[in-house]
Short mmCIF file of C-alpha atoms and ligand atoms in Angstrom, two decimals:
data_model
loop_
_atom_site.label_atom_id
_atom_site.label_comp_id
_atom_site.label_asym_id
_atom_site.label_seq_id
_atom_site.Cartn_x
_atom_site.Cartn_y
_atom_site.Cartn_z
CA MET A 1 -72.57 49.54 174.96
CA ARG A 2 -72.72 46.96 171.54
CA VAL A 3 -69.58 45.08 171.37
CA PRO A 4 -69.11 43.74 167.89
CA PRO A 5 -68.02 40.36 167.71
CA PHE A 6 -64.43 39.02 167.09
CA LYS A 7 -65.41 36.71 164.87
CA MET A 8 -62.03 35.42 164.08
CA GLU A 9 -61.77 33.79 167.95
CA ARG A 10 -64.84 32.65 168.00
CA MET A 11 -64.93 30.75 165.29
CA GLN A 12 -61.83 28.86 166.59
CA SER A 13 -62.89 28.48 170.19
CA THR A 14 -66.04 27.21 168.07
CA TYR A 15 -64.49 24.23 165.71
CA GLU A 16 -60.92 24.35 166.55
CA ASN A 17 -61.46 20.95 169.15
CA HIS A 18 -63.89 19.45 166.88
CA VAL A 19 -62.19 19.22 163.65
CA ASP A 20 -59.93 16.29 162.50
CA TYR A 21 -57.24 18.90 161.19
CA ASN A 22 -56.79 22.11 162.55
CA LEU A 23 -54.73 24.11 160.80
CA SER A 24 -55.67 27.63 162.27
CA GLU A 25 -53.92 27.33 165.03
CA SER A 26 -50.76 30.44 164.26
CA GLY A 27 -48.08 29.12 166.34
CA VAL A 28 -45.84 26.41 166.70
CA HIS A 29 -46.74 22.68 168.19
CA PRO A 30 -46.95 23.75 171.83
CA LEU A 31 -44.22 22.47 174.43
CA ARG A 32 -44.73 20.25 177.61
CA ALA A 33 -44.27 21.66 181.22
CA GLU A 34 -41.75 19.36 181.19
CA ASP A 35 -39.80 20.09 178.39
CA LEU A 36 -39.27 23.62 181.04
CA LEU A 37 -38.14 21.95 183.90
CA GLU A 38 -34.77 20.68 183.29
CA GLY A 39 -34.02 17.86 186.39
CA PRO A 40 -36.52 16.65 189.40
CA GLY A 41 -35.15 19.71 190.96
CA GLU A 42 -37.07 22.04 189.08
CA ALA A 43 -40.36 19.58 189.23
CA ALA A 44 -40.70 19.82 192.09
CA GLY A 45 -39.94 23.76 193.26
CA LEU A 46 -42.59 23.66 190.99
CA LEU A 47 -45.12 20.91 192.75
CA SER A 48 -44.00 22.67 196.34
CA MET A 49 -45.14 26.37 195.25
CA GLU A 50 -48.13 27.18 197.66
CA LEU A 51 -51.60 28.00 195.21
CA GLY A 52 -51.57 31.39 196.41
CA TYR A 53 -52.15 34.83 194.35
CA CYS A 54 -49.39 35.72 191.68
CA GLN A 55 -48.35 39.72 192.63
CA SER A 56 -50.90 41.16 190.32
CA ASN A 57 -47.99 42.80 187.84
CA GLY A 58 -46.03 40.34 187.82
CA THR A 59 -43.24 39.12 190.05
CA GLU A 60 -40.57 41.54 189.82
CA GLU A 61 -38.00 38.30 189.05
CA LEU A 62 -40.30 37.62 185.80
CA ARG A 63 -40.68 41.44 184.81
CA ASP A 64 -36.87 41.58 185.10
CA ARG A 65 -36.66 38.30 182.48
CA ILE A 66 -39.34 40.25 180.20
CA ALA A 67 -37.27 43.53 179.92
CA LEU A 68 -34.09 41.85 179.09
CA PHE A 69 -35.87 40.84 175.55
CA TYR A 70 -35.80 44.88 175.00
CA PRO A 71 -33.04 47.17 175.05
CA GLY A 72 -31.77 49.35 177.85
CA ALA A 73 -35.03 48.65 179.44
CA VAL A 74 -36.44 47.75 183.54
CA ARG A 75 -38.59 45.93 185.46
CA GLU A 76 -41.21 49.44 186.12
CA ASN A 77 -41.52 49.25 182.06
CA VAL A 78 -43.30 45.92 182.19
CA LEU A 79 -46.79 44.82 183.26
CA VAL A 80 -47.55 40.82 183.45
CA THR A 81 -51.05 40.07 181.80
CA ASN A 82 -53.28 37.48 181.11
CA GLY A 83 -52.26 36.52 177.12
CA GLY A 84 -51.31 39.00 174.66
CA ALA A 85 -55.05 40.02 174.39
CA GLU A 86 -55.39 40.90 177.82
CA ALA A 87 -52.53 42.88 177.05
CA ASN A 88 -53.56 44.73 173.86
CA TYR A 89 -57.07 44.71 175.79
CA ALA A 90 -56.25 46.28 178.47
CA THR A 91 -53.83 49.05 176.71
CA PHE A 92 -56.10 49.62 173.81
CA TRP A 93 -58.89 50.46 177.19
CA THR A 94 -56.18 52.88 178.99
CA LEU A 95 -55.29 54.76 175.80
CA LEU A 96 -58.30 55.79 173.95
CA GLU A 97 -61.29 57.98 174.47
CA ARG A 98 -64.49 58.33 172.68
CA GLY A 99 -63.85 60.22 169.67
CA ASP A 100 -60.12 59.56 169.64
CA ARG A 101 -58.93 57.97 166.02
CA VAL A 102 -56.67 54.98 165.74
CA ALA A 103 -54.91 53.59 162.53
CA LEU A 104 -55.10 49.90 162.50
CA GLU A 105 -52.76 48.38 159.96
CA LEU A 106 -54.00 45.61 157.76
CA PRO A 107 -54.54 42.91 157.19
CA ASN A 108 -54.42 42.14 160.89
CA TYR A 109 -55.85 39.50 163.39
CA PHE A 110 -59.11 41.35 164.43
CA GLN A 111 -58.71 41.80 167.89
CA THR A 112 -58.05 45.81 167.85
CA PRO A 113 -60.17 46.55 165.22
CA GLY A 114 -63.15 45.51 167.44
CA LEU A 115 -61.02 47.26 170.51
CA SER A 116 -61.02 50.67 168.79
CA ALA A 117 -64.80 50.53 168.09
CA ILE A 118 -65.20 49.91 171.52
CA TYR A 119 -63.36 52.74 173.08
CA ALA A 120 -63.16 55.35 170.89
CA GLY A 121 -65.16 54.93 167.11
CA PRO A 122 -64.25 53.97 163.82
CA ALA A 123 -61.39 53.80 162.21
CA ASP A 124 -58.68 54.47 159.96
CA ARG A 125 -57.00 52.12 157.70
CA PHE A 126 -53.44 51.19 156.53
CA ARG A 127 -52.49 48.70 154.33
CA LEU A 128 -49.68 45.35 154.16
CA VAL A 129 -49.32 45.51 149.81
CA ARG A 130 -47.96 42.56 147.82
CA ARG A 131 -44.98 43.94 146.42
CA ARG A 132 -42.06 42.48 144.18
CA GLU A 133 -39.03 43.96 145.42
CA GLU A 134 -35.12 43.01 144.26
CA ASP A 135 -34.21 39.55 144.16
CA ARG A 136 -38.60 38.73 146.43
CA THR A 137 -42.13 39.90 146.89
CA ARG A 138 -42.69 40.58 150.60
CA TRP A 139 -45.52 42.54 152.21
CA ALA A 140 -44.48 45.90 152.28
CA LEU A 141 -46.71 48.49 154.08
CA ASP A 142 -48.59 51.65 151.58
CA LEU A 143 -46.56 54.31 153.15
CA ASP A 144 -49.05 56.68 151.56
CA SER A 145 -52.37 54.64 153.12
CA LEU A 146 -50.47 55.02 156.13
CA HIS A 147 -49.98 58.89 155.91
CA ARG A 148 -53.95 59.71 154.90
CA ALA A 149 -54.76 57.17 157.73
CA VAL A 150 -52.81 58.74 160.72
CA ARG A 151 -54.95 62.03 161.35
CA PRO A 152 -54.65 65.42 163.72
CA LYS A 153 -56.23 63.16 166.18
CA THR A 154 -55.21 60.03 165.59
CA ARG A 155 -54.55 58.69 168.92
CA LEU A 156 -52.52 55.65 168.27
CA ILE A 157 -51.15 53.60 165.38
CA LEU A 158 -51.63 49.72 165.62
CA VAL A 159 -48.94 47.77 164.17
CA THR A 160 -48.60 43.87 163.90
CA ASN A 161 -44.66 43.23 163.64
CA PRO A 162 -44.58 40.20 162.49
CA ASN A 163 -47.88 39.94 161.02
CA ASN A 164 -50.36 37.49 161.14
CA PRO A 165 -51.77 36.91 159.07
CA THR A 166 -49.01 37.45 156.99
CA GLY A 167 -46.44 36.89 158.25
CA GLY A 168 -44.65 40.05 156.91
CA ILE A 169 -41.78 41.83 158.59
CA LEU A 170 -41.68 45.72 158.37
CA THR A 171 -38.26 47.00 156.91
CA GLU A 172 -36.02 49.29 159.21
CA GLY A 173 -37.13 52.34 157.18
CA GLU A 174 -40.72 51.00 157.22
CA MET A 175 -40.71 51.25 160.17
CA ASP A 176 -39.17 54.64 160.65
CA GLU A 177 -42.08 55.75 158.53
CA VAL A 178 -44.05 54.78 161.08
CA VAL A 179 -42.77 57.12 164.06
CA ARG A 180 -43.02 59.20 161.68
CA ALA A 181 -46.18 59.52 161.59
CA ALA A 182 -46.95 59.20 165.23
CA ARG A 183 -44.25 62.16 166.06
CA ARG A 184 -45.93 64.09 163.26
CA VAL A 185 -49.65 64.10 165.41
CA GLY A 186 -48.30 63.17 169.00
CA ALA A 187 -49.89 59.30 169.02
CA TRP A 188 -48.76 56.53 170.35
CA ILE A 189 -47.65 53.31 168.97
CA VAL A 190 -48.37 50.02 169.79
CA ALA A 191 -46.70 47.39 168.62
CA ASP A 192 -48.53 43.88 169.14
CA GLU A 193 -45.31 41.84 168.47
CA ILE A 194 -46.03 38.36 169.75
CA TYR A 195 -44.32 36.86 166.79
CA ARG A 196 -40.69 38.16 167.23
CA GLY A 197 -38.72 35.17 167.90
CA ALA A 198 -40.08 33.00 165.19
CA GLU A 199 -38.37 34.73 162.03
CA VAL A 200 -37.52 31.99 159.21
CA SER A 201 -34.47 33.50 158.19
CA GLY A 202 -33.45 32.89 162.16
CA ARG A 203 -32.80 37.35 162.26
CA SER A 204 -34.85 38.14 165.52
CA THR A 205 -37.21 40.94 164.06
CA PRO A 206 -36.03 44.63 165.74
CA THR A 207 -38.64 45.82 168.31
CA PHE A 208 -40.36 49.76 167.71
CA TRP A 209 -39.27 49.93 171.65
CA GLY A 210 -36.62 53.20 171.86
CA ARG A 211 -37.67 54.55 168.52
CA TYR A 212 -40.22 57.39 169.84
CA ASP A 213 -40.31 57.96 173.72
CA ARG A 214 -44.58 56.99 172.57
CA VAL A 215 -44.11 53.56 172.02
CA LEU A 216 -46.30 50.64 173.14
CA ILE A 217 -45.02 46.40 173.06
CA THR A 218 -47.51 44.20 173.54
CA SER A 219 -46.24 40.37 173.02
CA GLY A 220 -46.45 37.14 175.06
CA LEU A 221 -45.34 33.56 174.81
CA SER A 222 -47.81 32.29 172.99
CA LYS A 223 -46.66 32.41 169.50
CA ALA A 224 -42.26 32.58 168.90
CA PHE A 225 -42.26 31.03 172.28
CA GLY A 226 -45.19 28.27 171.65
CA LEU A 227 -46.50 28.59 175.41
CA PRO A 228 -49.82 29.78 174.69
CA GLY A 229 -51.88 27.44 177.78
CA LEU A 230 -49.81 29.26 179.80
CA ARG A 231 -51.36 32.60 178.97
CA ILE A 232 -48.65 35.25 179.45
CA GLY A 233 -48.78 38.02 177.91
CA TRP A 234 -47.15 41.84 179.10
CA VAL A 235 -47.34 45.64 178.16
CA ARG A 236 -43.83 47.29 178.00
CA GLY A 237 -43.46 50.75 177.78
CA PRO A 238 -42.94 54.10 180.24
CA PRO A 239 -43.44 53.21 183.64
CA ARG A 240 -45.94 56.12 183.98
CA THR A 241 -48.42 54.62 181.77
CA ILE A 242 -47.51 50.98 182.55
CA GLU A 243 -49.50 52.30 185.67
CA ALA A 244 -51.74 53.31 184.24
CA ILE A 245 -52.47 50.06 182.03
CA TRP A 246 -51.97 48.22 185.40
CA THR A 247 -55.02 50.59 187.27
CA HIS A 248 -57.01 49.01 183.94
CA ARG A 249 -55.77 45.67 184.30
CA ASP A 250 -57.26 45.05 188.05
CA TYR A 251 -60.82 45.02 186.81
CA THR A 252 -60.29 42.62 184.72
CA THR A 253 -57.82 39.42 185.86
CA ILE A 254 -56.24 40.87 188.82
CA ALA A 255 -52.62 38.99 188.75
CA PRO A 256 -51.48 36.34 185.92
CA GLY A 257 -51.66 32.33 187.15
CA ILE A 258 -48.59 31.66 189.97
CA LEU A 259 -47.46 28.30 188.16
CA SER A 260 -48.01 30.43 184.61
CA ASP A 261 -45.15 33.48 186.69
CA HIS A 262 -42.98 30.34 187.90
CA LEU A 263 -42.93 28.60 184.17
CA ALA A 264 -42.49 31.78 182.32
CA ARG A 265 -39.55 32.89 184.54
CA ILE A 266 -38.03 29.59 183.28
CA ALA A 267 -38.71 30.35 179.49
CA MET A 268 -37.67 33.99 179.56
CA GLU A 269 -34.17 33.04 181.63
CA PRO A 270 -31.66 34.34 178.11
CA ALA A 271 -30.36 31.17 177.23
CA ARG A 272 -33.29 28.78 177.48
CA ARG A 273 -35.66 31.30 175.60
CA GLU A 274 -33.24 31.81 172.49
CA SER A 275 -32.91 27.75 172.64
CA ILE A 276 -36.81 27.47 172.59
CA PHE A 277 -37.14 30.39 169.48
CA GLN A 278 -34.94 28.02 167.64
CA ARG A 279 -36.95 24.93 168.45
CA THR A 280 -39.73 27.35 167.08
CA ARG A 281 -37.23 28.66 163.80
CA SER A 282 -36.49 24.95 162.94
CA ILE A 283 -40.33 23.72 163.76
CA ILE A 284 -41.23 26.59 160.93
CA ARG A 285 -38.84 26.08 158.07
CA ARG A 286 -39.19 22.60 158.30
CA ASN A 287 -43.32 23.04 158.17
CA LEU A 288 -42.56 25.21 155.68
CA THR A 289 -40.99 23.14 153.20
CA VAL A 290 -43.86 20.60 153.38
CA LEU A 291 -46.95 23.17 152.80
CA GLU A 292 -44.51 24.91 149.95
CA GLU A 293 -44.80 21.48 147.89
CA TRP A 294 -48.29 21.85 148.10
CA ILE A 295 -48.12 25.25 146.71
CA ARG A 296 -46.11 24.09 143.75
CA GLY A 297 -48.54 21.84 143.29
CA HIS A 298 -51.49 23.87 143.14
CA ASP A 299 -49.49 26.90 141.25
CA ALA A 300 -51.77 28.74 139.50
CA LEU A 301 -54.61 28.91 142.07
CA PHE A 302 -52.75 30.66 144.78
CA THR A 303 -51.04 33.25 144.94
CA TYR A 304 -48.01 33.12 147.35
CA THR A 305 -45.86 35.65 149.72
CA GLN A 306 -43.52 33.28 152.11
CA PRO A 307 -43.66 34.54 155.41
CA GLU A 308 -40.98 36.22 156.37
CA ALA A 309 -42.44 34.79 160.49
CA GLY A 310 -44.69 32.62 162.04
CA ALA A 311 -46.12 29.80 161.47
CA ILE A 312 -48.79 30.78 159.22
CA ALA A 313 -49.73 31.90 155.32
CA PHE A 314 -51.19 34.16 153.68
CA LEU A 315 -53.05 32.88 150.50
CA ARG A 316 -54.87 34.70 147.45
CA TYR A 317 -57.17 31.87 145.91
CA ASP A 318 -58.50 31.77 142.55
CA LEU A 319 -61.77 30.40 142.92
CA PRO A 320 -65.54 31.35 142.54
CA ILE A 321 -66.17 31.27 146.03
CA ALA A 322 -65.72 33.86 148.99
CA SER A 323 -63.16 32.40 151.90
CA ILE A 324 -65.85 32.69 154.80
CA PRO A 325 -67.89 29.98 152.82
CA LEU A 326 -65.03 28.28 151.51
CA VAL A 327 -63.58 27.83 155.66
CA ASP A 328 -67.42 26.22 156.49
CA ARG A 329 -67.50 24.11 153.31
CA LEU A 330 -63.87 22.53 153.74
CA ARG A 331 -65.11 22.64 157.61
CA LEU A 332 -68.11 20.59 157.17
CA ASP A 333 -67.46 18.97 154.46
CA ARG A 334 -63.38 17.75 155.39
CA SER A 335 -63.50 18.52 159.04
CA VAL A 336 -60.17 20.92 158.72
CA LEU A 337 -60.20 23.91 159.53
CA ILE A 338 -58.32 27.15 158.36
CA VAL A 339 -58.98 31.14 159.01
CA ALA A 340 -60.82 32.63 156.26
CA GLY A 341 -59.30 36.32 154.99
CA ASP A 342 -62.46 38.48 155.26
CA GLN A 343 -61.91 37.27 158.96
CA CYS A 344 -58.46 39.81 159.37
CA GLY A 345 -59.15 42.16 156.50
CA LEU A 346 -58.22 40.94 152.80
CA PRO A 347 -61.21 39.13 150.87
CA ARG A 348 -60.44 36.05 148.37
CA HIS A 349 -57.82 34.65 150.76
CA VAL A 350 -57.05 32.08 153.56
CA ARG A 351 -54.63 31.49 156.42
CA ILE A 352 -53.18 28.20 157.05
CA GLY A 353 -51.65 27.08 159.74
CA PHE A 354 -48.17 25.31 159.49
CA GLY A 355 -46.80 25.45 162.21
CA SER A 356 -48.31 21.11 163.86
CA ASP A 357 -46.23 17.81 162.71
CA PRO A 358 -45.71 17.60 159.33
CA ASP A 359 -48.14 13.85 158.86
CA TYR A 360 -50.66 15.82 160.37
CA LEU A 361 -50.18 19.18 158.07
CA LEU A 362 -50.25 17.01 155.04
CA ARG A 363 -53.17 15.22 155.87
CA GLY A 364 -55.31 17.77 156.42
CA LEU A 365 -54.16 19.58 153.39
CA ALA A 366 -54.66 16.50 151.38
CA ARG A 367 -58.24 16.91 152.78
CA PHE A 368 -58.84 20.45 151.16
CA ASP A 369 -56.98 18.51 147.39
CA LEU A 370 -60.88 16.95 147.78
CA THR A 371 -62.62 20.37 148.61
CA LEU A 372 -60.47 22.11 145.93
CA ALA A 373 -61.26 20.00 143.64
CA GLU A 374 -65.23 20.28 143.89
CA LEU A 375 -64.82 23.84 143.73
CA GLN A 376 -62.19 24.34 140.46
CA GLY A 377 -64.80 21.26 138.31
CA VAL A 378 -67.41 23.83 139.30
CA SER A 379 -65.30 26.89 138.43
CA THR A 380 -64.37 25.15 135.35
CA ALA A 381 -68.01 24.15 134.97
CA THR A 382 -68.90 27.66 135.61
CA ARG A 383 -66.54 29.49 132.63
CA ARG A 384 -67.53 26.89 130.21
CA ALA A 385 -71.43 27.28 130.80
CA ALA A 386 -70.67 30.83 130.56
CA ALA A 387 -68.77 29.95 126.88
CA ARG A 388 -71.70 27.79 125.73
CA GLY A 389 -74.33 30.45 127.47
CA GLY A 390 -75.32 28.45 129.54
CA ALA A 391 -76.64 27.18 133.63
CA PRO A 392 -72.98 24.94 135.09
CA ARG A 393 -74.61 21.74 135.46
CA PRO A 394 -73.83 20.35 139.39
CA PRO A 395 -70.70 18.46 140.23
CA SER A 396 -70.75 14.94 140.69
CA THR A 397 -68.95 14.43 143.48
CA ALA A 398 -71.05 13.58 147.16
CA ARG A 399 -70.23 15.72 149.60
CA SER A 400 -71.69 13.20 152.66
CA SER A 401 -69.72 10.55 151.53
CA ALA A 402 -66.25 12.46 151.66
CA ARG A 403 -65.31 13.26 154.88
CA ARG A 404 -65.84 9.91 155.45
CA SER A 405 -63.56 8.52 152.73
CA GLY A 406 -61.06 11.08 152.93
CA PRO A 407 -57.61 10.55 153.83
C1 PLP B 1 -51.32 39.12 166.84
C2 PLP B 1 -52.18 38.38 167.98
N1 PLP B 1 -51.70 39.15 169.10
C3 PLP B 1 -52.58 38.56 170.33
C4 PLP B 1 -52.67 37.33 169.96
C5 PLP B 1 -53.34 36.54 171.47
O1 PLP B 1 -52.69 36.50 171.88
P1 PLP B 1 -52.61 35.16 173.10
O2 PLP B 1 -53.15 34.24 173.58
O3 PLP B 1 -51.49 35.55 174.23
O4 PLP B 1 -53.80 36.20 173.87
C6 PLP B 1 -52.69 36.57 169.21
C7 PLP B 1 -53.35 35.33 169.02
O5 PLP B 1 -53.39 34.70 167.71
C8 PLP B 1 -52.40 37.19 168.08
O6 PLP B 1 -52.23 36.33 166.65
#
């Protein structure tokens, strides 16, 4: 079986530990284990644990606590996985047969288009589009493309809500439209809700859970909780389907790590969960102000739609360079890593992660400025040359020295 490369993930894992400024992350600066362990009692409790296998589908206490995050859920509705990635993987593997059709929201985190290609075939795409509504511009669901993408053979509709990379959140009306489309053909809705809890407004994103009987939620602790290193994710759905997904998961990683399950139980305790979300939202609000000021300094260059959730901004740029060469150039010349829009399903865009320390963010952005200035120099020269009918002169900046002399 040919497996299409998951380009964005491979790009991040290849370079994220080898650049000076990693602005490719979509979550907030992670918590430390000691932030979760209150007092010496909890720390000692963790240290004295036997390092045996954890209950394969997650301990009952952890599943109970995850269930509390969804109104009316119980532990039988929950399977604990290794990260949100395994939750998506096992869900797609379980639901899909070759020849099924999948309707995928774009732009998106590109794990799911790859999974669709592996387990079903080519996917039908529907879009989020920038739309001016009342007093703001938001990423809105393009209903025509949704209804075109959902066909009689559609088995699964994938939405990521809040969305990565746009940070957009569907309205209740748009969620109802997704449900209506699914109901029309009897498709499953897989809603990746891993950014739920990381809203700029502080208002929790409504869940797809409870709107239709064929809904599976995938999620985890990596984004809104700031705990990616625990590698805890979950699928939440009807008990029989959860059992079927568990059967598939027996072939992958067997069980979550026992220390991770323990720390996840602490993080999912309802009061603790809410205080973790408050931390996440305050990091996002603080850093978004910093990022927006930088964006305002480049008004003519970027089209910016404020993210509603997540520590990510998805910017359209007006420069004569495709997003992958732009990101490569920034990495090679300035040792700054961001994500190319072409690896999320939208060209001429970049995704900037702003969940780190504000000084770190500003230093990374200052290096990005150097690359942008070079490219704008080229762009201006190209326009002038076109007006003269000749070829542009090369930019004067010496690329090899820029990295050392940058901020
Ligand atoms: C939408 C979405 N789903 C799933 C994942 C994978 O999450 P995890 O790191 O928990 O495996 C990511 C990671 O970026 C993501 O953005």
